[in-house]
Amino acid sequence: MAKKKKADLTLEELQAKKAKTQRGWVRFCAIVLAVALTAAMYGVASKGGPKKVPVYPNTVQTVVNNGGTSTDDTTTPSTDTTTPSTGTSTDTSSDEGGGILDSILGMLGGIDLGSIAGKLDLNGLGVAAVGGIQTAKESLLAFVDQLEASITGKPTISHDATEYPFADGTNVGSQADRQAIVDLLNKGTAKINNFKEAYSFTRSAQYTDDGHASIGAQTDTINQLLGSLGNGMTLDTVVGEFNGANAAVAASVPAGQTADDLVTAGTLNAATKNYALMTTQLTADDIQIVNQDPETGKYTVLLKNVDNPNRRADCGLTRFTNDYLVQNEVADSIKNSLALNQASFEILKLTDLEMKYSNIAVTFQVDPLTGTLKTLSYQYQAYSKFTVRTNTVQIIGAATTQTVNTYTF
């Protein structure tokens, strides 16, 4: 029987066949790279021999509990409750991942995959893995952002401020006394800023004992990966980069200058400027009197708890200080962070930030005769729930810090 003649292919058909073959090679290379990344993940987490790394791709659940956090690896639906004693909400959140491979790629997404890919001999396959892998990741991230925006109708998740009234039955003090106290503070801060008087401040923030930065069951694995970079990084230090935890900041504003002048001169950055003295605009309804002594001029007041304050000065905390986190500003600081970029975290992207400020106490003293502000300090507890996208998945985490800022005049 005569051999069947092979059909001749047109130029278009030949090009399509060649493209299909190339796509097959690219998919093969991606699988090889994924296997290599998985092996690297397990190797870093192993001590004294191979062991199984606990990775839970389907949920990362964080629960706020009395100012701290705990984790649960179930997929219980989200709930929101309000704690009457503090006025802050307690909620749980879960995040669906795309399988174990996506989770591994997501956690490794901020690390320089080019250095890992460079160890693979893919030159014979015609794939520039080292040069192209970061670009591919960035393109994927941009695509996911566009998809999210098209579904939600808004490019960035944002929140409106929610201020909680003082608990029912609380003795906040008389209207006249509260008005007199806020007048003293508003006039005292205005005098210092308007006349450009010298002052200094020292601000510190630390994680609470049960509020260290956590992303649930993956926290230990992430800390091992960060530790392998050899620069002392942990999840606490990475999160601390944007929430100011574990860092004391001290600065002085000389007479005749303002904090804005120091920013222009390069002495202060934007984050540190937020810690500088603000000309307060408090109202009587913003405060609860804890202690007052007109004879010595010493006062202690509480401000109302608030979630997600913004720069609109529409709640007591924002009428008192600029020392609070706003999502778009944090996202920019992460994007421009020299320390994170040096650690190859250029794909680290903050997609959501929820903040809860509670136990906001303000203590100050004025000269009883002149009303001149002599001392001022404040403290508060801040709970943050952050959603970070590294590559193909989102990771939800939480942290709780205690902040103290003291001004010297």
JSON list of C-alpha atoms in Angstrom, two decimals, residues 8-90:
[
{"chain": "A", "resi": 8, "resn": "ASP", "atom": "CA", "xyz": [1.75, 20.55, 3.28]},
{"chain": "A", "resi": 9, "resn": "LEU", "atom": "CA", "xyz": [1.15, 23.30, 5.85]},
{"chain": "A", "resi": 10, "resn": "THR", "atom": "CA", "xyz": [0.61, 26.93, 5.02]},
{"chain": "A", "resi": 11, "resn": "LEU", "atom": "CA", "xyz": [2.85, 29.62, 6.48]},
{"chain": "A", "resi": 12, "resn": "GLU", "atom": "CA", "xyz": [0.13, 30.61, 8.97]},
{"chain": "A", "resi": 13, "resn": "GLU", "atom": "CA", "xyz": [-0.31, 26.99, 10.08]},
{"chain": "A", "resi": 14, "resn": "LEU", "atom": "CA", "xyz": [3.45, 26.56, 10.51]},
{"chain": "A", "resi": 15, "resn": "GLN", "atom": "CA", "xyz": [3.63, 29.71, 12.66]},
{"chain": "A", "resi": 16, "resn": "ALA", "atom": "CA", "xyz": [0.69, 28.55, 14.79]},
{"chain": "A", "resi": 17, "resn": "LYS", "atom": "CA", "xyz": [2.33, 25.15, 15.31]},
{"chain": "A", "resi": 18, "resn": "LYS", "atom": "CA", "xyz": [5.60, 26.79, 16.29]},
{"chain": "A", "resi": 19, "resn": "ALA", "atom": "CA", "xyz": [3.81, 29.12, 18.75]},
{"chain": "A", "resi": 20, "resn": "LYS", "atom": "CA", "xyz": [2.00, 26.17, 20.32]},
{"chain": "A", "resi": 21, "resn": "THR", "atom": "CA", "xyz": [5.31, 24.35, 20.79]},
{"chain": "A", "resi": 22, "resn": "GLN", "atom": "CA", "xyz": [6.86, 27.44, 22.40]},
{"chain": "A", "resi": 23, "resn": "ARG", "atom": "CA", "xyz": [3.92, 27.80, 24.77]},
{"chain": "A", "resi": 24, "resn": "GLY", "atom": "CA", "xyz": [4.41, 24.20, 25.77]},
{"chain": "A", "resi": 25, "resn": "TRP", "atom": "CA", "xyz": [8.05, 24.84, 26.60]},
{"chain": "A", "resi": 26, "resn": "VAL", "atom": "CA", "xyz": [7.16, 27.96, 28.61]},
{"chain": "A", "resi": 27, "resn": "ARG", "atom": "CA", "xyz": [4.58, 25.99, 30.62]},
{"chain": "A", "resi": 28, "resn": "PHE", "atom": "CA", "xyz": [7.17, 23.27, 31.21]},
{"chain": "A", "resi": 29, "resn": "CYS", "atom": "CA", "xyz": [9.68, 25.85, 32.44]},
{"chain": "A", "resi": 30, "resn": "ALA", "atom": "CA", "xyz": [7.09, 27.34, 34.77]},
{"chain": "A", "resi": 31, "resn": "ILE", "atom": "CA", "xyz": [6.46, 23.90, 36.28]},
{"chain": "A", "resi": 32, "resn": "VAL", "atom": "CA", "xyz": [10.19, 23.32, 36.71]},
{"chain": "A", "resi": 33, "resn": "LEU", "atom": "CA", "xyz": [10.56, 26.71, 38.39]},
{"chain": "A", "resi": 34, "resn": "ALA", "atom": "CA", "xyz": [7.60, 26.03, 40.69]},
{"chain": "A", "resi": 35, "resn": "VAL", "atom": "CA", "xyz": [9.15, 22.72, 41.74]},
{"chain": "A", "resi": 36, "resn": "ALA", "atom": "CA", "xyz": [12.46, 24.47, 42.42]},
{"chain": "A", "resi": 37, "resn": "LEU", "atom": "CA", "xyz": [10.70, 27.11, 44.52]},
{"chain": "A", "resi": 38, "resn": "THR", "atom": "CA", "xyz": [8.87, 24.44, 46.47]},
{"chain": "A", "resi": 39, "resn": "ALA", "atom": "CA", "xyz": [12.12, 22.63, 47.14]},
{"chain": "A", "resi": 40, "resn": "ALA", "atom": "CA", "xyz": [13.73, 25.90, 48.28]},
{"chain": "A", "resi": 41, "resn": "MET", "atom": "CA", "xyz": [10.77, 26.58, 50.58]},
{"chain": "A", "resi": 42, "resn": "TYR", "atom": "CA", "xyz": [11.07, 23.21, 52.26]},
{"chain": "A", "resi": 43, "resn": "GLY", "atom": "CA", "xyz": [14.84, 23.48, 52.48]},
{"chain": "A", "resi": 44, "resn": "VAL", "atom": "CA", "xyz": [14.79, 26.84, 54.22]},
{"chain": "A", "resi": 45, "resn": "ALA", "atom": "CA", "xyz": [12.22, 25.68, 56.75]},
{"chain": "A", "resi": 46, "resn": "SER", "atom": "CA", "xyz": [14.08, 22.46, 57.53]},
{"chain": "A", "resi": 47, "resn": "LYS", "atom": "CA", "xyz": [16.49, 22.20, 60.44]},
{"chain": "A", "resi": 48, "resn": "GLY", "atom": "CA", "xyz": [18.60, 19.08, 60.68]},
{"chain": "A", "resi": 49, "resn": "GLY", "atom": "CA", "xyz": [16.83, 17.37, 57.81]},
{"chain": "A", "resi": 50, "resn": "PRO", "atom": "CA", "xyz": [13.69, 17.51, 55.71]},
{"chain": "A", "resi": 51, "resn": "LYS", "atom": "CA", "xyz": [10.38, 18.17, 57.41]},
{"chain": "A", "resi": 52, "resn": "LYS", "atom": "CA", "xyz": [6.91, 19.16, 56.38]},
{"chain": "A", "resi": 53, "resn": "VAL", "atom": "CA", "xyz": [6.24, 22.89, 56.30]},
{"chain": "A", "resi": 54, "resn": "PRO", "atom": "CA", "xyz": [2.80, 23.91, 57.60]},
{"chain": "A", "resi": 55, "resn": "VAL", "atom": "CA", "xyz": [1.22, 25.87, 54.76]},
{"chain": "A", "resi": 56, "resn": "TYR", "atom": "CA", "xyz": [-2.53, 26.41, 54.77]},
{"chain": "A", "resi": 57, "resn": "PRO", "atom": "CA", "xyz": [-3.56, 27.97, 51.45]},
{"chain": "A", "resi": 58, "resn": "ASN", "atom": "CA", "xyz": [-7.32, 28.07, 51.84]},
{"chain": "A", "resi": 59, "resn": "THR", "atom": "CA", "xyz": [-7.67, 30.37, 54.82]},
{"chain": "A", "resi": 60, "resn": "VAL", "atom": "CA", "xyz": [-5.78, 32.81, 57.00]},
{"chain": "A", "resi": 61, "resn": "GLN", "atom": "CA", "xyz": [-8.09, 33.79, 59.83]},
{"chain": "A", "resi": 62, "resn": "THR", "atom": "CA", "xyz": [-7.28, 36.50, 62.34]},
{"chain": "A", "resi": 63, "resn": "VAL", "atom": "CA", "xyz": [-9.33, 37.19, 65.45]},
{"chain": "A", "resi": 64, "resn": "VAL", "atom": "CA", "xyz": [-9.09, 40.32, 67.58]},
{"chain": "A", "resi": 65, "resn": "ASN", "atom": "CA", "xyz": [-9.37, 39.44, 71.23]},
{"chain": "A", "resi": 66, "resn": "ASN", "atom": "CA", "xyz": [-8.94, 42.08, 73.93]},
{"chain": "A", "resi": 67, "resn": "GLY", "atom": "CA", "xyz": [-6.38, 44.00, 71.90]},
{"chain": "A", "resi": 68, "resn": "GLY", "atom": "CA", "xyz": [-4.46, 40.89, 70.82]},
{"chain": "A", "resi": 69, "resn": "THR", "atom": "CA", "xyz": [-4.75, 38.33, 68.08]},
{"chain": "A", "resi": 70, "resn": "SER", "atom": "CA", "xyz": [-5.25, 34.63, 67.75]},
{"chain": "A", "resi": 71, "resn": "THR", "atom": "CA", "xyz": [-5.50, 32.42, 64.72]},
{"chain": "A", "resi": 72, "resn": "ASP", "atom": "CA", "xyz": [-7.89, 29.74, 63.56]},
{"chain": "A", "resi": 73, "resn": "ASP", "atom": "CA", "xyz": [-7.44, 27.52, 60.52]},
{"chain": "A", "resi": 74, "resn": "THR", "atom": "CA", "xyz": [-11.12, 26.98, 59.89]},
{"chain": "A", "resi": 75, "resn": "THR", "atom": "CA", "xyz": [-13.24, 28.66, 57.27]},
{"chain": "A", "resi": 76, "resn": "THR", "atom": "CA", "xyz": [-15.86, 30.09, 59.60]},
{"chain": "A", "resi": 77, "resn": "PRO", "atom": "CA", "xyz": [-17.73, 32.97, 57.93]},
{"chain": "A", "resi": 78, "resn": "SER", "atom": "CA", "xyz": [-16.72, 36.49, 58.93]},
{"chain": "A", "resi": 79, "resn": "THR", "atom": "CA", "xyz": [-18.58, 38.10, 61.81]},
{"chain": "A", "resi": 80, "resn": "ASP", "atom": "CA", "xyz": [-18.56, 41.54, 63.41]},
{"chain": "A", "resi": 81, "resn": "THR", "atom": "CA", "xyz": [-19.47, 42.35, 66.99]},
{"chain": "A", "resi": 82, "resn": "THR", "atom": "CA", "xyz": [-19.08, 45.42, 69.15]},
{"chain": "A", "resi": 83, "resn": "THR", "atom": "CA", "xyz": [-17.50, 45.32, 72.58]},
{"chain": "A", "resi": 84, "resn": "PRO", "atom": "CA", "xyz": [-19.53, 47.65, 74.82]},
{"chain": "A", "resi": 85, "resn": "SER", "atom": "CA", "xyz": [-16.70, 48.35, 77.27]},
{"chain": "A", "resi": 86, "resn": "THR", "atom": "CA", "xyz": [-14.27, 49.65, 74.66]},
{"chain": "A", "resi": 87, "resn": "GLY", "atom": "CA", "xyz": [-16.45, 50.56, 71.70]},
{"chain": "A", "resi": 88, "resn": "THR", "atom": "CA", "xyz": [-14.16, 48.74, 69.27]},
{"chain": "A", "resi": 89, "resn": "SER", "atom": "CA", "xyz": [-15.32, 46.02, 66.93]},
{"chain": "A", "resi": 90, "resn": "THR", "atom": "CA", "xyz": [-14.15, 42.42, 67.00]}
]
